[in-house]
Amino acid sequence: MSAIQLRNLVKTFGEFTALKTMDLDVADGEFMALLGPSGCGKSTTMNMIAGMEEPTSGKILFGERDMAGVPMGRRGVGFVFQNYAIFTHMTVRQNLGYGPRMRGAAKAEIDRRVGATAELLQLTPLLDRKADRLSVNILQRVAIGRSAIMEPAIFLLDEPLSNVDAAFRAVMRTELKQLQRQFRQTMVYVTHDQLEAMTMADRIAVMDHGVLQQVGTPLEVYNNPANVFVARFIGAPGMNLLRGRPAESDRGLVVDLGPLGVTPTLPDALAATLRGSRSEVLYGFRPEQVSLVQSGQGLAMPVSFVERIGARTVVHLGDGETAVKAVFDNNVGLSIGELAVVAPVASSVRVFDARSGIAMKAG
């Protein structure tokens, strides 16, 4: 059963269209991430789900109930903002217990909920500390706890980790997922950070310029991006894309990349789709899915830069429109100026129509 249904949802502000005909189902108990760059429409979408904005057209359903005209306070949703909103003159205990207390919960029930939430979010030692004495990291943890303690069926989080440090974000990713599982909540999480989306979400809705680009599991959007935007946006680094045209060779179908030469042979299923076409395509492969090969077996490109990042090394190859990146273990022996020959893992190659940017399906 879908906990949230968005049907033909549109939002305009004057002449600006922030969201263009969006359809999305969020299953009961699902962790859905709305992922995209600033201005893509993800926060606008969440604000409409919460009741803070009214759609220009279209419907929002919670289960089978139409939310048209239902104010935020009667939607039964929890909301955590990018900037924590807590009472700094209160203790952590008082902040966590504020919502249940306002709803008339018994003291024993408030104490039970506060204790369980504080333990889950590692706030137990801080329960009697005033909020104005806490770090930004801990304040955001309190803000999350204060919404979670109300046990809303739907929990909305708008970039809640943007203002905390990197180490704390890593901890909170785990805690948020545990929180969602414990309370069995449907969670919608807005972020521009693909690492947050990839590590926490059951599914990801990738957005750009008010348009829903793709919905899928983290592995689906990584391995099978629907279009060029998703291919480039997902991944660190994003997918390499080289312009060329399908061509026959004595080895089978390849992509002629012009000055770079031809690619290794395309997999049979992809070749079947492209055979006979001379339309321009974008040949795509992930930086992590390449290997160094002998001359004549791959793409020969000069090393322009080497980034050593802990356990891995990102090697920049070529320049301009033919620049690509390749990720290797940190013991790779490549230096700037050296000629490297790389070949993508055949099964990982993706091809996109150069004009539309849409992925070309194998077979």
mmCIF file of C-alpha atoms in Angstrom:
data_model
loop_
_atom_site.group_PDB
_atom_site.id
_atom_site.type_symbol
_atom_site.label_atom_id
_atom_site.label_comp_id
_atom_site.label_asym_id
_atom_site.label_seq_id
_atom_site.Cartn_x
_atom_site.Cartn_y
_atom_site.Cartn_z
ATOM 1 C CA MET A 1 0.000 0.000 0.000
ATOM 2 C CA SER A 2 1.201 3.510 -0.812
ATOM 3 C CA ALA A 3 1.514 5.832 2.171
ATOM 4 C CA ILE A 4 1.938 8.857 -0.124
ATOM 5 C CA GLN A 5 0.715 9.288 -3.683
ATOM 6 C CA LEU A 6 1.588 12.302 -5.816
ATOM 7 C CA ARG A 7 -0.585 12.555 -8.921
ATOM 8 C CA ASN A 8 0.124 15.031 -11.742
ATOM 9 C CA LEU A 9 1.558 17.412 -9.163
ATOM 10 C CA VAL A 10 2.436 20.883 -10.451
ATOM 11 C CA LYS A 11 3.665 23.953 -8.565
ATOM 12 C CA THR A 12 4.192 27.383 -10.056
ATOM 13 C CA PHE A 13 5.285 30.652 -8.479
ATOM 14 C CA GLY A 14 4.097 33.367 -10.835
ATOM 15 C CA GLU A 15 5.590 32.514 -14.216
ATOM 16 C CA PHE A 16 8.175 30.151 -12.720
ATOM 17 C CA THR A 17 7.341 26.449 -12.711
ATOM 18 C CA ALA A 18 9.033 24.826 -9.723
ATOM 19 C CA LEU A 19 7.536 21.365 -10.273
ATOM 20 C CA LYS A 20 6.364 19.901 -13.570
ATOM 21 C CA THR A 21 3.716 17.158 -13.521
ATOM 22 C CA MET A 22 5.220 14.843 -10.913
ATOM 23 C CA ASP A 23 3.887 11.344 -10.223
ATOM 24 C CA LEU A 24 5.386 9.385 -7.338
ATOM 25 C CA ASP A 25 4.301 6.622 -4.957
ATOM 26 C CA VAL A 26 5.981 6.173 -1.579
ATOM 27 C CA ALA A 27 5.207 2.793 -0.027
ATOM 28 C CA ASP A 28 4.138 2.360 3.569
ATOM 29 C CA GLY A 29 7.287 2.123 5.713
ATOM 30 C CA GLU A 30 9.590 3.115 2.855
ATOM 31 C CA PHE A 31 12.616 5.422 3.134
ATOM 32 C CA MET A 32 12.385 7.597 0.001
ATOM 33 C CA ALA A 33 15.077 10.165 -0.811
ATOM 34 C CA LEU A 34 14.346 13.174 -3.009
ATOM 35 C CA LEU A 35 17.764 13.861 -4.517
ATOM 36 C CA GLY A 36 18.953 16.637 -6.776
ATOM 37 C CA PRO A 37 20.875 19.906 -7.022
ATOM 38 C CA SER A 38 19.707 23.182 -5.491
ATOM 39 C CA GLY A 39 16.593 24.498 -7.204
ATOM 40 C CA CYS A 40 15.478 21.140 -8.592
ATOM 41 C CA GLY A 41 12.099 21.213 -6.800
ATOM 42 C CA LYS A 42 12.744 18.696 -4.042
ATOM 43 C CA SER A 43 12.036 21.045 -1.099
ATOM 44 C CA THR A 44 8.977 22.430 -2.888
ATOM 45 C CA THR A 45 7.698 18.869 -3.239
ATOM 46 C CA MET A 46 8.253 18.192 0.454
ATOM 47 C CA ASN A 47 6.578 21.460 1.465
ATOM 48 C CA MET A 48 3.475 20.434 -0.474
ATOM 49 C CA ILE A 49 3.447 16.994 1.148
ATOM 50 C CA ALA A 50 3.706 18.688 4.551
ATOM 51 C CA GLY A 51 0.937 21.182 3.791
ATOM 52 C CA MET A 52 3.175 24.254 3.885
ATOM 53 C CA GLU A 53 2.472 24.917 0.188
ATOM 54 C CA GLU A 54 -0.636 24.193 -1.875
ATOM 55 C CA PRO A 55 -0.195 22.531 -5.283
ATOM 56 C CA THR A 56 -1.072 24.601 -8.326
ATOM 57 C CA SER A 57 -2.678 21.454 -9.727
ATOM 58 C CA GLY A 58 -2.648 17.735 -9.088
ATOM 59 C CA LYS A 59 -3.309 15.650 -5.992
ATOM 60 C CA ILE A 60 -1.533 14.504 -2.843
ATOM 61 C CA LEU A 61 -2.992 11.405 -1.199
ATOM 62 C CA PHE A 62 -2.083 9.876 2.159
ATOM 63 C CA GLY A 63 -3.299 6.341 1.652
ATOM 64 C CA GLU A 64 -6.601 7.001 -0.123
ATOM 65 C CA ARG A 65 -7.257 10.334 1.612
ATOM 66 C CA ASP A 66 -6.968 13.474 -0.510
ATOM 67 C CA MET A 67 -4.947 16.105 1.367
ATOM 68 C CA ALA A 68 -6.423 19.068 -0.525
ATOM 69 C CA GLY A 69 -7.149 21.810 2.006
ATOM 70 C CA VAL A 70 -5.900 19.786 5.003
ATOM 71 C CA PRO A 71 -3.627 22.061 7.095
ATOM 72 C CA MET A 72 -0.156 20.964 8.154
ATOM 73 C CA GLY A 73 -1.156 20.481 11.794
ATOM 74 C CA ARG A 74 -3.824 17.935 10.856
ATOM 75 C CA ARG A 75 -1.780 15.854 8.433
ATOM 76 C CA GLY A 76 -0.042 13.813 11.116
ATOM 77 C CA VAL A 77 3.432 14.352 9.722
ATOM 78 C CA GLY A 78 6.717 14.965 11.520
ATOM 79 C CA PHE A 79 9.040 17.560 10.005
ATOM 80 C CA VAL A 80 12.739 18.290 10.555
ATOM 81 C CA PHE A 81 14.275 21.325 8.875
ATOM 82 C CA GLN A 82 17.811 22.085 7.762
ATOM 83 C CA ASN A 83 18.110 24.579 10.620
ATOM 84 C CA TYR A 84 17.210 22.978 13.935
ATOM 85 C CA ALA A 85 14.166 24.501 15.643
ATOM 86 C CA ILE A 86 14.234 23.723 19.352
ATOM 87 C CA PHE A 87 13.712 25.628 22.609
ATOM 88 C CA THR A 88 17.181 26.672 23.737
ATOM 89 C CA HIS A 89 15.991 27.623 27.246
ATOM 90 C CA MET A 90 14.803 24.055 27.878
ATOM 91 C CA THR A 91 16.754 20.923 28.687
ATOM 92 C CA VAL A 92 17.066 18.079 26.213
ATOM 93 C CA ARG A 93 14.515 16.124 28.274
ATOM 94 C CA GLN A 94 12.033 19.000 28.138
ATOM 95 C CA ASN A 95 12.531 19.464 24.405
ATOM 96 C CA LEU A 96 11.976 15.785 23.657
ATOM 97 C CA GLY A 97 8.908 15.609 25.879
ATOM 98 C CA TYR A 98 7.339 18.841 24.650
ATOM 99 C CA GLY A 99 5.155 17.341 21.913
ATOM 100 C CA PRO A 100 3.686 14.462 23.941
ATOM 101 C CA ARG A 101 3.136 16.857 26.863
ATOM 102 C CA MET A 102 1.182 19.281 24.647
ATOM 103 C CA ARG A 103 -0.992 16.369 23.511
ATOM 104 C CA GLY A 104 -1.813 15.460 27.092
ATOM 105 C CA ALA A 105 0.201 12.253 27.381
ATOM 106 C CA ALA A 106 0.619 10.835 30.881
ATOM 107 C CA LYS A 107 3.941 11.475 32.622
ATOM 108 C CA ALA A 108 4.844 7.780 32.599
ATOM 109 C CA GLU A 109 4.244 7.615 28.847
ATOM 110 C CA ILE A 110 6.274 10.786 28.264
ATOM 111 C CA ASP A 111 9.145 9.385 30.334
ATOM 112 C CA ARG A 112 9.037 6.112 28.392
ATOM 113 C CA ARG A 113 9.138 7.826 25.022
ATOM 114 C CA VAL A 114 11.844 10.280 26.060
ATOM 115 C CA GLY A 115 14.012 7.463 27.402
ATOM 116 C CA ALA A 116 13.652 5.310 24.290
ATOM 117 C CA THR A 117 14.279 8.184 21.880
ATOM 118 C CA ALA A 118 17.244 9.504 23.859
ATOM 119 C CA GLU A 119 18.842 6.059 23.927
ATOM 120 C CA LEU A 120 18.401 5.587 20.189
ATOM 121 C CA LEU A 121 19.940 8.994 19.425
ATOM 122 C CA GLN A 122 22.674 8.739 22.075
ATOM 123 C CA LEU A 123 21.237 11.639 24.069
ATOM 124 C CA THR A 124 20.775 9.891 27.421
ATOM 125 C CA PRO A 125 23.822 11.495 29.134
ATOM 126 C CA LEU A 126 22.630 14.927 27.983
ATOM 127 C CA LEU A 127 18.976 14.740 29.017
ATOM 128 C CA ASP A 128 19.285 17.312 31.802
ATOM 129 C CA ARG A 129 21.559 19.710 29.944
ATOM 130 C CA LYS A 130 20.187 23.018 28.668
ATOM 131 C CA ALA A 131 19.964 23.182 24.889
ATOM 132 C CA ASP A 132 21.873 26.475 24.742
ATOM 133 C CA ARG A 133 24.964 24.614 25.974
ATOM 134 C CA LEU A 134 24.950 22.047 23.182
ATOM 135 C CA SER A 135 26.878 21.927 19.900
ATOM 136 C CA VAL A 136 25.142 22.345 16.543
ATOM 137 C CA ASN A 137 25.605 18.614 15.939
ATOM 138 C CA ILE A 138 23.766 17.666 19.114
ATOM 139 C CA LEU A 139 21.072 20.306 18.617
ATOM 140 C CA GLN A 140 20.159 18.753 15.280
ATOM 141 C CA ARG A 141 20.033 15.335 16.920
ATOM 142 C CA VAL A 142 17.613 16.773 19.508
ATOM 143 C CA ALA A 143 15.497 18.303 16.716
ATOM 144 C CA ILE A 144 15.244 14.921 15.002
ATOM 145 C CA GLY A 145 14.347 13.264 18.286
ATOM 146 C CA ARG A 146 11.673 15.830 19.074
ATOM 147 C CA SER A 147 9.852 15.044 15.842
ATOM 148 C CA ALA A 148 10.437 11.286 16.007
ATOM 149 C CA ILE A 149 9.058 10.996 19.534
ATOM 150 C CA MET A 150 5.609 11.934 18.233
ATOM 151 C CA GLU A 151 5.701 8.701 16.213
ATOM 152 C CA PRO A 152 4.206 10.226 13.064
ATOM 153 C CA ALA A 153 3.213 7.794 10.335
ATOM 154 C CA ILE A 154 5.024 10.047 7.851
ATOM 155 C CA PHE A 155 8.342 11.683 8.719
ATOM 156 C CA LEU A 156 9.687 14.449 6.463
ATOM 157 C CA LEU A 157 13.307 15.615 6.672
ATOM 158 C CA ASP A 158 14.583 18.570 4.645
ATOM 159 C CA GLU A 159 18.416 18.513 4.440
ATOM 160 C CA PRO A 160 18.700 17.814 8.205
ATOM 161 C CA LEU A 161 22.442 17.090 8.084
ATOM 162 C CA SER A 162 23.575 20.003 5.911
ATOM 163 C CA ASN A 163 24.882 22.109 8.799
ATOM 164 C CA VAL A 164 26.706 19.401 10.752
ATOM 165 C CA ASP A 165 30.286 18.235 10.290
ATOM 166 C CA ALA A 166 31.298 15.309 8.084
ATOM 167 C CA ALA A 167 32.096 12.877 10.898
ATOM 168 C CA PHE A 168 28.751 13.531 12.568
ATOM 169 C CA ARG A 169 26.894 13.103 9.268
ATOM 170 C CA ALA A 170 28.335 9.599 8.958
ATOM 171 C CA VAL A 171 27.066 8.708 12.447
ATOM 172 C CA MET A 172 23.649 10.242 11.850
ATOM 173 C CA ARG A 173 23.125 8.341 8.606
ATOM 174 C CA THR A 174 23.194 5.120 10.606
ATOM 175 C CA GLU A 175 21.040 6.504 13.412
ATOM 176 C CA LEU A 176 18.368 7.868 11.079
ATOM 177 C CA LYS A 177 18.028 4.516 9.348
ATOM 178 C CA GLN A 178 17.768 2.770 12.728
ATOM 179 C CA LEU A 179 15.171 5.331 13.825
ATOM 180 C CA GLN A 180 13.076 4.690 10.743
ATOM 181 C CA ARG A 181 13.208 0.931 11.205
ATOM 182 C CA GLN A 182 12.362 1.092 14.908
ATOM 183 C CA PHE A 183 9.333 3.345 14.477
ATOM 184 C CA ARG A 184 8.336 1.768 11.109
ATOM 185 C CA GLN A 185 7.753 5.212 9.675
ATOM 186 C CA THR A 186 7.371 6.244 6.082
ATOM 187 C CA MET A 187 10.274 8.654 5.636
ATOM 188 C CA VAL A 188 10.819 11.208 2.875
ATOM 189 C CA TYR A 189 14.289 12.709 2.974
ATOM 190 C CA VAL A 190 15.356 15.730 0.902
ATOM 191 C CA THR A 191 19.064 16.009 0.118
ATOM 192 C CA HIS A 192 21.550 17.219 -2.482
ATOM 193 C CA ASP A 193 24.105 14.753 -1.076
ATOM 194 C CA GLN A 194 24.063 11.511 -3.041
ATOM 195 C CA LEU A 195 26.022 9.701 -0.318
ATOM 196 C CA GLU A 196 23.171 10.310 2.124
ATOM 197 C CA ALA A 197 20.622 9.100 -0.415
ATOM 198 C CA MET A 198 22.622 6.059 -1.527
ATOM 199 C CA THR A 199 23.395 4.837 1.994
ATOM 200 C CA MET A 200 20.002 5.372 3.647
ATOM 201 C CA ALA A 201 17.197 5.228 1.093
ATOM 202 C CA ASP A 202 15.222 2.206 -0.040
ATOM 203 C CA ARG A 203 14.559 4.134 -3.253
ATOM 204 C CA ILE A 204 15.757 7.428 -4.677
ATOM 205 C CA ALA A 205 13.750 9.945 -6.709
ATOM 206 C CA VAL A 206 16.281 11.943 -8.733
ATOM 207 C CA MET A 207 15.083 15.430 -9.711
ATOM 208 C CA ASP A 208 16.358 18.265 -11.896
ATOM 209 C CA HIS A 209 14.742 21.573 -12.888
ATOM 210 C CA GLY A 210 11.388 20.521 -11.468
ATOM 211 C CA VAL A 211 11.305 17.241 -13.395
ATOM 212 C CA LEU A 212 11.438 13.751 -11.910
ATOM 213 C CA GLN A 213 14.308 12.092 -13.802
ATOM 214 C CA GLN A 214 14.298 8.561 -12.370
ATOM 215 C CA VAL A 215 12.996 6.542 -9.432
ATOM 216 C CA GLY A 216 14.797 3.394 -8.341
ATOM 217 C CA THR A 217 16.862 1.658 -5.721
ATOM 218 C CA PRO A 218 20.348 3.059 -5.113
ATOM 219 C CA LEU A 219 21.867 0.287 -7.235
ATOM 220 C CA GLU A 220 19.348 0.801 -10.039
ATOM 221 C CA VAL A 221 20.077 4.511 -10.433
ATOM 222 C CA TYR A 222 23.826 3.843 -10.177
ATOM 223 C CA ASN A 223 24.028 0.887 -12.563
ATOM 224 C CA ASN A 224 21.245 1.835 -14.974
ATOM 225 C CA PRO A 225 20.810 5.616 -15.108
ATOM 226 C CA ALA A 226 17.773 6.618 -17.147
ATOM 227 C CA ASN A 227 19.488 9.559 -18.793
ATOM 228 C CA VAL A 228 22.659 11.622 -18.995
ATOM 229 C CA PHE A 229 21.728 13.830 -16.044
ATOM 230 C CA VAL A 230 21.366 10.858 -13.691
ATOM 231 C CA ALA A 231 24.537 9.274 -15.092
ATOM 232 C CA ARG A 232 26.577 12.372 -14.302
ATOM 233 C CA PHE A 233 24.872 13.279 -11.025
ATOM 234 C CA ILE A 234 25.063 9.836 -9.414
ATOM 235 C CA GLY A 235 28.539 8.619 -8.557
ATOM 236 C CA ALA A 236 31.652 10.265 -7.176
ATOM 237 C CA PRO A 237 33.038 10.837 -9.739
ATOM 238 C CA GLY A 238 30.039 10.668 -12.082
ATOM 239 C CA MET A 239 29.842 8.488 -15.167
ATOM 240 C CA ASN A 240 32.313 9.169 -17.979
ATOM 241 C CA LEU A 241 30.568 10.083 -21.245
ATOM 242 C CA LEU A 242 32.357 10.168 -24.601
ATOM 243 C CA ARG A 243 30.763 11.256 -27.872
ATOM 244 C CA GLY A 244 30.914 8.887 -30.844
ATOM 245 C CA ARG A 245 29.044 6.790 -33.412
ATOM 246 C CA PRO A 246 28.412 3.032 -33.675
ATOM 247 C CA ALA A 247 30.741 1.314 -36.143
ATOM 248 C CA GLU A 248 31.406 -2.242 -37.308
ATOM 249 C CA SER A 249 34.857 -3.719 -36.783
ATOM 250 C CA ASP A 250 36.448 -7.119 -37.293
ATOM 251 C CA ARG A 251 35.832 -7.751 -33.575
ATOM 252 C CA GLY A 252 32.154 -6.761 -33.637
ATOM 253 C CA LEU A 253 30.256 -3.537 -33.003
ATOM 254 C CA VAL A 254 32.218 -0.709 -31.378
ATOM 255 C CA VAL A 255 31.771 3.033 -30.877
ATOM 256 C CA ASP A 256 34.046 5.236 -32.967
ATOM 257 C CA LEU A 257 35.216 8.039 -30.669
ATOM 258 C CA GLY A 258 37.060 9.985 -33.351
ATOM 259 C CA PRO A 259 40.538 11.103 -32.154
ATOM 260 C CA LEU A 260 40.403 8.591 -29.280
ATOM 261 C CA GLY A 261 39.937 5.673 -31.656
ATOM 262 C CA VAL A 262 37.359 2.955 -31.150
ATOM 263 C CA THR A 263 36.048 1.406 -27.970
ATOM 264 C CA PRO A 264 36.347 -2.230 -26.983
ATOM 265 C CA THR A 265 33.618 -4.430 -28.485
ATOM 266 C CA LEU A 266 30.133 -3.710 -27.169
ATOM 267 C CA PRO A 267 28.218 -6.486 -25.350
ATOM 268 C CA ASP A 268 25.934 -8.451 -27.684
ATOM 269 C CA ALA A 269 22.653 -7.123 -26.242
ATOM 270 C CA LEU A 270 23.765 -3.504 -26.559
ATOM 271 C CA ALA A 271 25.218 -4.144 -30.010
ATOM 272 C CA ALA A 272 21.848 -5.514 -31.138
ATOM 273 C CA THR A 273 20.212 -2.217 -30.174
ATOM 274 C CA LEU A 274 22.795 -0.057 -31.951
ATOM 275 C CA ARG A 275 23.605 -2.147 -35.041
ATOM 276 C CA GLY A 276 22.713 -0.349 -38.256
ATOM 277 C CA SER A 277 22.531 3.066 -36.598
ATOM 278 C CA ARG A 278 24.922 5.894 -37.382
ATOM 279 C CA SER A 279 23.325 8.372 -34.996
ATOM 280 C CA GLU A 280 25.604 10.075 -32.518
ATOM 281 C CA VAL A 281 25.705 8.472 -29.074
ATOM 282 C CA LEU A 282 27.363 8.996 -25.723
ATOM 283 C CA TYR A 283 29.457 6.021 -24.615
ATOM 284 C CA GLY A 284 29.257 5.802 -20.823
ATOM 285 C CA PHE A 285 31.192 3.933 -18.171
ATOM 286 C CA ARG A 286 31.772 4.327 -14.446
ATOM 287 C CA PRO A 287 35.245 5.434 -13.258
ATOM 288 C CA GLU A 288 35.255 2.527 -10.793
ATOM 289 C CA GLN A 289 34.579 -0.038 -13.516
ATOM 290 C CA VAL A 290 37.729 0.224 -15.634
ATOM 291 C CA SER A 291 40.992 -1.680 -15.761
ATOM 292 C CA LEU A 292 44.442 -1.048 -17.200
ATOM 293 C CA VAL A 293 45.044 -3.146 -20.328
ATOM 294 C CA GLN A 294 47.673 -3.687 -22.994
ATOM 295 C CA SER A 295 48.058 -1.307 -25.938
ATOM 296 C CA GLY A 296 45.400 -1.903 -28.588
ATOM 297 C CA GLN A 297 42.888 -3.367 -26.124
ATOM 298 C CA GLY A 298 41.374 -0.142 -24.804
ATOM 299 C CA LEU A 299 41.430 3.655 -24.918
ATOM 300 C CA ALA A 300 44.921 5.184 -24.858
ATOM 301 C CA MET A 301 44.911 8.515 -23.005
ATOM 302 C CA PRO A 302 47.566 10.653 -21.281
ATOM 303 C CA VAL A 303 47.432 11.047 -17.503
ATOM 304 C CA SER A 304 46.704 14.712 -16.714
ATOM 305 C CA PHE A 305 46.321 14.546 -12.930
ATOM 306 C CA VAL A 306 46.451 12.007 -10.100
ATOM 307 C CA GLU A 307 44.390 12.324 -6.890
ATOM 308 C CA ARG A 308 45.362 9.991 -4.065
ATOM 309 C CA ILE A 309 42.432 9.739 -1.668
ATOM 310 C CA GLY A 310 43.178 7.248 1.079
ATOM 311 C CA ALA A 311 42.538 3.734 -0.175
ATOM 312 C CA ARG A 312 41.825 4.805 -3.743
ATOM 313 C CA THR A 313 43.397 6.878 -6.491
ATOM 314 C CA VAL A 314 41.420 8.930 -9.008
ATOM 315 C CA VAL A 315 43.353 9.238 -12.269
ATOM 316 C CA HIS A 316 42.359 12.034 -14.675
ATOM 317 C CA LEU A 317 42.900 11.093 -18.316
ATOM 318 C CA GLY A 318 42.840 13.297 -21.411
ATOM 319 C CA ASP A 319 41.386 16.799 -21.451
ATOM 320 C CA GLY A 320 38.472 18.865 -22.703
ATOM 321 C CA GLU A 321 35.476 16.967 -24.069
ATOM 322 C CA THR A 322 37.447 13.712 -24.101
ATOM 323 C CA ALA A 323 38.507 13.888 -20.442
ATOM 324 C CA VAL A 324 37.606 10.892 -18.281
ATOM 325 C CA LYS A 325 38.344 9.688 -14.767
ATOM 326 C CA ALA A 326 39.372 6.232 -13.611
ATOM 327 C CA VAL A 327 39.417 4.961 -10.035
ATOM 328 C CA PHE A 328 42.057 2.454 -8.934
ATOM 329 C CA ASP A 329 43.555 1.103 -5.715
ATOM 330 C CA ASN A 330 46.076 3.427 -4.092
ATOM 331 C CA ASN A 331 49.004 1.342 -5.344
ATOM 332 C CA VAL A 332 48.401 2.124 -9.024
ATOM 333 C CA GLY A 333 51.667 3.232 -10.606
ATOM 334 C CA LEU A 334 50.570 5.992 -12.977
ATOM 335 C CA SER A 335 52.201 9.415 -13.229
ATOM 336 C CA ILE A 336 51.274 12.696 -14.916
ATOM 337 C CA GLY A 337 52.221 12.630 -18.609
ATOM 338 C CA GLU A 338 52.254 8.845 -18.836
ATOM 339 C CA LEU A 339 50.079 7.155 -21.465
ATOM 340 C CA ALA A 340 47.490 4.857 -19.879
ATOM 341 C CA VAL A 341 45.357 2.340 -21.753
ATOM 342 C CA VAL A 342 42.027 1.702 -20.032
ATOM 343 C CA ALA A 343 39.088 -0.555 -20.843
ATOM 344 C CA PRO A 344 35.673 -0.436 -19.158
ATOM 345 C CA VAL A 345 34.150 -3.627 -17.798
ATOM 346 C CA ALA A 346 32.015 -4.653 -20.785
ATOM 347 C CA SER A 347 28.863 -5.400 -18.778
ATOM 348 C CA SER A 348 28.974 -1.943 -17.173
ATOM 349 C CA VAL A 349 28.994 0.055 -20.427
ATOM 350 C CA ARG A 350 25.927 2.226 -21.029
ATOM 351 C CA VAL A 351 25.052 4.127 -24.201
ATOM 352 C CA PHE A 352 22.858 7.223 -24.425
ATOM 353 C CA ASP A 353 21.235 8.965 -27.359
ATOM 354 C CA ALA A 354 23.357 12.092 -27.854
ATOM 355 C CA ARG A 355 20.389 14.260 -28.810
ATOM 356 C CA SER A 356 17.815 13.292 -26.162
ATOM 357 C CA GLY A 357 20.209 12.106 -23.462
ATOM 358 C CA ILE A 358 18.008 9.043 -22.855
ATOM 359 C CA ALA A 359 19.624 5.683 -22.110
ATOM 360 C CA MET A 360 19.453 3.193 -24.975
ATOM 361 C CA LYS A 361 18.158 -0.121 -23.679
ATOM 362 C CA ALA A 362 20.107 -3.287 -24.439
ATOM 363 C CA GLY A 363 18.382 -5.928 -26.537
#
